[in-house]
Amino acid sequence: MRADRLLSILLILQTQGRATGRELARRLEVSERTVHRDMEALSAAGVPVYAERGPAGGWRLLEEYRTQLTGLNEDEVLALFALKPPQLLADLGLGRAAENALLKLLAALPASRRREAEHARQRLLIDGSRRDEPVPWLPLLQAAVWEDRRVRLHYPSGGGPPGERVVDALGLVVRGQAWYLVARREGVLRTYRVSRVAHAELLPERFTRPPGFDLERYWRQARSEFQAKLPVYPVLARLEQHAFERFGLVGRWARLEHAEPDGEGWLRARVRFEVEEDAVAWALSLGDRVEVLEPPELRRRVVRELVKALRRVKKSRPRGGSAGSEAT
C-alpha cells in the first residue's frame, strides 16, 4: 500500500507541479503527518522532492525529474477501459481521440494487463448516451473554458425569453445526462445548463481565473446548496412489498428515506417529495398497493381524486339496451 502511495505522490507532483500537504492527504486519504513521512522516504531514496514555504508553497519535484513508473494495477485498468461514456466524449468532439488513446494505451500494456482490459470491456459497459438534450454550443463553451475566454450567452431566466449576459467560462461539469457550465458573472459564480443556452459567442478578451478556484469543490458545494433549497413534502405510507421493489420507477419524483416491515407483508416507508402534486400522482399510480398514512390532507386529496375518477367512469359507461353495447 505504501509503495502505491509513494508512486501516486510522484505522479501527482509530476503532472501538476505542486501540491500542499493537505491536498495530498485528502487525495490519498491519509494524515498530513503520513504525507510528511512519505516525503522523507522519497528524499532518502534519492527522489528530488522539496518543500516551498509561503502562501503559494507546497511540495515540488525538481523540474527536470521524471519518473516512468506508470504501471497500472488491475483496478486501474478496469477504470480506464470500462468507464468511458461514449456520448459524453462525442459531445466534446473527443470520441475518436478517446478510442485512439485507449488503443495506444492497450498496446503499451503487458500481455497480462491487456487480457484484463479485454475482460473488463466485455463485462462492464456504462452507457452515458443522451438523445433528448442537444448541446450544440458545447464545443464553443469548451474552447472558452480551455482558453480562459469570456463568452456572451443568450440564456433564459425565470421562464422568460433568453437574455444576454457576458460570463467568464471557468469549467464544464457533466452530471447524469446533462452538461453544465460553471462561470463567473459580475464577480459571482453561477451555473448554467448547456442545453438551455440559446446562443453563445466567443469573445476575444481573456480573464484571470479566481485564485484558489477548485471546480470539484465548487460543484459539490453548489449542489448541496441547491438541494437544501428544494421544497420538501414528507409522506408516511404503507407499501406492498412488490410495489416497494418497483419503487425505482418513480425515483425521479421522490426519495425513499426509510422503510421497515410492518409484520403484515407490507412496509412502512417515509418518502420525500418536492410538492404535493407529485405525491398525489405517485399514490394514484400505485392504486391499492399503497396506503397513505400521513399527512392527512394528502389522504383526503387522494380520496377526492379517486372519487372523481369513479364518477367519470360511471358517466362514460354505456347504458344497457343500446345497439352495440356489451353486457357488464
Coordinates of C-alpha atoms in Angstrom, one line a residue:
M1 CA 0.0 0.0 0.0
R2 CA 2.8 2.4 0.8
A3 CA 4.6 1.7 -2.5
D4 CA 1.4 2.6 -4.3
R5 CA 1.0 5.8 -2.3
L6 CA 4.6 6.9 -3.0
L7 CA 4.0 6.3 -6.7
S8 CA 0.8 8.3 -6.5
I9 CA 2.7 11.2 -4.9
L10 CA 5.3 11.2 -7.6
L11 CA 2.7 11.2 -10.4
I12 CA 0.7 14.0 -8.7
L13 CA 3.7 16.2 -8.4
Q14 CA 4.9 15.3 -11.8
T15 CA 1.6 16.2 -13.5
Q16 CA 0.5 19.3 -11.6
G17 CA 3.9 20.6 -10.4
R18 CA 2.9 21.5 -6.8
A19 CA 0.7 20.1 -4.1
T20 CA 0.2 21.1 -0.5
G21 CA 0.5 18.5 2.3
R22 CA -3.3 19.0 3.0
E23 CA -4.2 18.4 -0.6
L24 CA -2.1 15.2 -0.8
A25 CA -3.5 13.9 2.4
R26 CA -7.1 14.5 1.1
R27 CA -6.4 12.8 -2.2
L28 CA -4.5 9.8 -0.7
E29 CA -6.9 9.5 2.3
V30 CA -4.1 9.7 4.9
S31 CA -3.0 12.2 7.5
E32 CA -0.7 15.1 6.8
R33 CA 1.8 13.5 9.1
T34 CA 1.8 10.4 7.0
V35 CA 2.4 12.6 3.9
H36 CA 5.4 14.2 5.6
R37 CA 6.9 10.7 6.4
D38 CA 6.3 9.7 2.8
M39 CA 8.2 12.7 1.6
E40 CA 11.1 11.9 3.9
A41 CA 11.1 8.3 2.4
L42 CA 11.2 9.7 -1.1
S43 CA 14.0 12.0 -0.3
A44 CA 16.0 9.2 1.3
A45 CA 15.5 7.2 -1.8
G46 CA 17.1 9.9 -4.0
V47 CA 13.9 11.5 -5.3
P48 CA 14.5 15.3 -5.6
V49 CA 11.4 16.4 -3.7
Y50 CA 11.4 19.6 -1.7
A51 CA 9.0 21.9 0.2
E52 CA 8.4 25.6 -0.6
R53 CA 7.2 28.0 2.1
G54 CA 4.6 30.8 1.8
P55 CA 1.0 31.2 0.6
A56 CA 1.9 29.6 -2.8
G57 CA 4.1 26.9 -1.3
G58 CA 3.8 23.2 -1.2
W59 CA 5.7 20.1 -2.2
R60 CA 7.5 20.1 -5.5
L61 CA 9.8 17.9 -7.7
L62 CA 12.8 19.4 -9.5
E63 CA 11.5 20.4 -12.9
E64 CA 13.9 18.1 -14.8
Y65 CA 12.9 15.0 -12.8
R66 CA 10.6 12.5 -14.4
T67 CA 9.6 9.0 -13.5
Q68 CA 8.4 6.3 -15.8
L69 CA 6.9 4.2 -13.0
T70 CA 3.4 4.3 -14.6
G71 CA 2.5 0.6 -14.3
L72 CA -1.3 0.0 -13.9
N73 CA -2.9 -2.4 -11.5
E74 CA -6.0 -4.4 -12.2
D75 CA -8.5 -1.9 -10.8
E76 CA -6.8 1.0 -12.7
V77 CA -7.1 -1.0 -16.0
L78 CA -10.8 -1.6 -15.2
A79 CA -11.4 2.1 -14.6
L80 CA -9.7 3.2 -17.8
F81 CA -11.2 0.7 -20.2
A82 CA -14.7 0.2 -18.8
L83 CA -15.7 3.7 -17.7
K84 CA -15.7 5.6 -20.9
P85 CA -19.1 7.1 -21.6
P86 CA -19.0 7.4 -25.5
Q87 CA -21.8 10.0 -26.0
L88 CA -20.2 12.4 -23.5
L89 CA -16.9 12.2 -25.2
A90 CA -18.6 12.6 -28.6
D91 CA -20.3 15.8 -27.2
L92 CA -16.8 17.3 -26.8
G93 CA -15.6 16.1 -30.2
L94 CA -13.3 13.6 -28.5
G95 CA -14.9 10.3 -29.4
R96 CA -12.3 9.2 -32.0
A97 CA -9.4 10.7 -30.0
A98 CA -10.5 8.7 -26.9
E99 CA -10.7 5.5 -28.9
N100 CA -7.2 6.1 -30.3
A101 CA -5.8 6.9 -26.9
L102 CA -7.2 3.7 -25.4
L103 CA -5.8 1.7 -28.3
K104 CA -2.3 3.2 -27.7
L105 CA -2.6 2.5 -24.0
L106 CA -3.7 -1.0 -24.6
A107 CA -0.7 -1.7 -26.9
A108 CA 1.7 -0.4 -24.3
L109 CA 0.3 -2.7 -21.6
P110 CA 1.9 -6.0 -20.7
A111 CA 0.1 -9.1 -22.1
S112 CA -1.5 -9.9 -18.7
R113 CA -2.9 -6.4 -18.4
R114 CA -4.2 -6.5 -22.0
R115 CA -6.2 -9.6 -21.1
E116 CA -7.6 -7.8 -18.0
A117 CA -8.6 -4.8 -20.1
E118 CA -10.4 -7.0 -22.6
H119 CA -12.0 -8.9 -19.7
A120 CA -13.4 -5.5 -18.4
R121 CA -14.6 -4.3 -21.8
Q122 CA -16.6 -7.5 -22.4
R123 CA -18.3 -7.4 -18.9
L124 CA -19.0 -3.9 -18.0
L125 CA -20.4 -1.0 -20.0
I126 CA -21.6 2.3 -18.7
D127 CA -23.8 3.9 -21.4
G128 CA -23.9 7.7 -21.0
S129 CA -25.8 8.3 -24.2
R130 CA -28.2 11.1 -24.4
R131 CA -30.7 11.7 -27.2
D132 CA -33.2 14.1 -25.6
E133 CA -30.9 17.0 -24.7
P134 CA -28.9 18.6 -27.6
V135 CA -25.9 20.7 -26.7
P136 CA -24.9 22.5 -30.0
W137 CA -23.0 25.2 -28.1
L138 CA -20.8 22.8 -26.1
P139 CA -17.8 22.8 -28.4
L140 CA -17.7 26.6 -28.3
L141 CA -18.0 26.6 -24.5
Q142 CA -15.3 24.0 -24.2
A143 CA -13.0 26.3 -26.2
A144 CA -13.8 29.2 -23.9
V145 CA -13.0 27.1 -20.8
W146 CA -9.7 25.8 -22.3
E147 CA -8.6 29.3 -23.3
D148 CA -9.9 31.3 -20.3
R149 CA -12.1 33.4 -22.7
R150 CA -15.2 35.4 -22.0
V151 CA -18.5 34.3 -23.6
R152 CA -21.7 36.2 -24.5
L153 CA -24.6 33.9 -23.6
H154 CA -28.3 34.2 -24.5
Y155 CA -29.9 32.3 -21.7
P156 CA -33.5 32.2 -20.3
S157 CA -34.2 33.3 -16.8
G158 CA -37.3 32.7 -14.7
G159 CA -39.2 31.1 -17.6
G160 CA -38.8 34.3 -19.7
P161 CA -37.2 34.7 -23.1
P162 CA -33.4 34.4 -23.3
G163 CA -31.4 37.4 -22.0
E164 CA -27.9 38.4 -22.8
R165 CA -25.1 38.1 -20.3
V166 CA -21.3 38.1 -20.5
V167 CA -19.6 35.4 -18.4
D168 CA -16.1 34.1 -17.6
A169 CA -16.1 30.4 -18.6
L170 CA -14.4 28.5 -15.7
G171 CA -15.3 24.9 -16.2
L172 CA -17.7 22.2 -17.6
V173 CA -19.4 19.6 -15.5
V174 CA -21.4 16.6 -16.6
R175 CA -24.0 15.2 -14.1
G176 CA -26.2 12.3 -15.1
Q177 CA -27.1 13.1 -18.7
A178 CA -26.7 16.9 -18.6
W179 CA -23.8 19.3 -19.2
Y180 CA -23.4 22.4 -17.0
L181 CA -21.2 25.5 -17.5
V182 CA -19.7 26.9 -14.3
A183 CA -19.0 30.6 -15.0
R184 CA -18.3 33.9 -13.2
R185 CA -20.7 36.8 -13.9
E186 CA -20.1 40.2 -12.3
G187 CA -17.9 38.6 -9.7
V188 CA -20.4 35.9 -8.7
L189 CA -20.0 32.2 -9.5
R190 CA -23.0 30.7 -11.4
T191 CA -24.1 27.5 -13.1
Y192 CA -25.8 27.3 -16.5
R193 CA -27.3 24.2 -18.1
V194 CA -25.7 23.9 -21.5
S195 CA -28.8 22.6 -23.3
R196 CA -30.7 25.8 -22.3
V197 CA -28.2 28.1 -24.0
A198 CA -30.0 29.7 -26.9
H199 CA -26.9 31.2 -28.4
A200 CA -23.2 31.7 -27.5
E201 CA -20.5 33.9 -28.8
L202 CA -16.8 33.5 -28.0
L203 CA -15.3 36.9 -27.1
P204 CA -11.7 37.9 -27.8
E205 CA -10.9 39.1 -24.3
R206 CA -9.4 36.7 -21.7
F207 CA -9.9 36.7 -18.0
T208 CA -7.9 35.8 -14.9
R209 CA -9.2 32.8 -13.0
P210 CA -10.2 33.3 -9.4
P211 CA -7.3 32.5 -7.1
G212 CA -7.8 29.1 -5.4
F213 CA -10.8 28.2 -7.5
D214 CA -11.4 24.4 -7.5
L215 CA -14.1 23.1 -9.9
E216 CA -14.9 19.9 -8.0
R217 CA -15.1 21.7 -4.6
Y218 CA -17.4 24.4 -6.1
W219 CA -19.7 21.9 -7.7
R220 CA -20.1 19.8 -4.5
Q221 CA -21.0 23.0 -2.5
A222 CA -23.3 24.4 -5.2
R223 CA -25.1 21.0 -5.5
S224 CA -25.6 20.8 -1.7
E225 CA -26.9 24.3 -1.5
F226 CA -29.3 23.7 -4.4
Q227 CA -30.7 20.5 -2.8
A228 CA -31.1 22.3 0.5
K229 CA -33.3 24.9 -1.1
L230 CA -35.6 22.4 -2.7
P231 CA -39.1 22.3 -1.2
V232 CA -39.8 19.2 0.9
Y233 CA -43.2 17.4 1.1
P234 CA -42.8 14.3 3.5
V235 CA -45.1 11.4 3.3
L236 CA -45.6 8.3 5.5
A237 CA -47.2 5.4 3.7
R238 CA -47.7 1.6 3.8
L239 CA -46.4 -0.1 0.6
E240 CA -47.0 -3.6 -0.6
Q241 CA -43.7 -5.5 -0.9
H242 CA -43.9 -5.8 -4.7
A243 CA -44.7 -2.1 -5.0
F244 CA -41.6 -1.4 -2.9
E245 CA -39.4 -3.4 -5.2
R246 CA -40.6 -1.3 -8.1
F247 CA -40.0 2.0 -6.3
G248 CA -37.2 2.9 -8.6
L249 CA -39.8 3.6 -11.3
V250 CA -40.8 6.8 -9.5
G251 CA -37.3 7.8 -8.3
R252 CA -37.5 10.9 -10.4
W253 CA -40.4 12.1 -8.3
A254 CA -39.4 11.1 -4.8
R255 CA -36.6 10.0 -2.5
L256 CA -37.1 7.0 -0.2
E257 CA -35.8 8.0 3.2
H258 CA -36.7 4.9 5.3
A259 CA -38.6 1.7 5.1
E260 CA -39.2 -1.2 7.5
P261 CA -41.5 -4.3 7.5
D262 CA -44.8 -3.9 9.5
G263 CA -45.3 -7.6 10.1
E264 CA -48.1 -8.0 7.6
G265 CA -46.1 -8.4 4.4
W266 CA -46.1 -4.6 3.8
L267 CA -43.6 -1.9 4.5
R268 CA -43.9 1.4 6.3
A269 CA -42.0 3.9 4.3
R270 CA -41.1 7.5 4.6
V271 CA -40.9 9.2 1.3
R272 CA -39.8 12.7 0.5
F273 CA -41.4 14.6 -2.4
E274 CA -40.8 18.2 -3.6
V275 CA -44.5 19.1 -3.9
E276 CA -47.9 17.7 -3.1
E277 CA -48.8 17.1 -6.7
D278 CA -46.0 14.6 -7.2
A279 CA -47.1 12.8 -4.0
V280 CA -50.7 12.5 -5.3
A281 CA -49.6 11.2 -8.7
W282 CA -47.4 8.6 -7.0
A283 CA -50.1 7.4 -4.7
L284 CA -52.6 7.2 -7.5
S285 CA -50.2 5.3 -9.7
L286 CA -49.8 2.5 -7.1
G287 CA -53.5 2.0 -6.6
D288 CA -54.4 -0.4 -3.9
R289 CA -50.7 -1.3 -3.3
V290 CA -50.2 1.8 -1.2
E291 CA -52.0 3.3 1.8
V292 CA -51.2 6.9 2.7
L293 CA -50.9 7.4 6.4
E294 CA -49.6 11.0 6.7
P295 CA -50.2 13.8 6.1
P296 CA -54.0 13.8 6.5
E297 CA -54.5 16.3 3.7
L298 CA -52.8 14.0 1.2
R299 CA -55.1 11.1 2.2
R300 CA -58.1 13.4 1.6
R301 CA -56.7 14.6 -1.7
V302 CA -56.1 11.0 -2.9
V303 CA -59.7 10.0 -1.9
R304 CA -61.1 13.0 -3.8
E305 CA -59.2 12.2 -6.9
L306 CA -60.4 8.5 -6.8
V307 CA -64.0 9.6 -6.3
K308 CA -63.8 11.9 -9.3
A309 CA -62.2 9.1 -11.4
L310 CA -65.1 6.8 -10.4
R311 CA -67.7 9.4 -11.4
R312 CA -66.1 9.8 -14.8
V313 CA -66.1 6.1 -15.3
K314 CA -69.9 5.9 -14.4
K315 CA -70.7 8.8 -16.8
S316 CA -68.8 7.2 -19.7
R317 CA -70.2 3.7 -19.2
P318 CA -72.7 2.8 -22.0
R319 CA -76.3 2.3 -20.9
G320 CA -77.9 -1.2 -21.3
G321 CA -80.2 -2.0 -24.2
S322 CA -78.4 0.2 -26.8
A323 CA -77.2 -1.4 -30.0
G324 CA -73.6 -2.5 -30.0
S325 CA -73.3 -2.2 -26.2
E326 CA -71.7 -5.1 -24.2
A327 CA -73.2 -6.6 -21.1
T328 CA -71.2 -5.8 -17.9

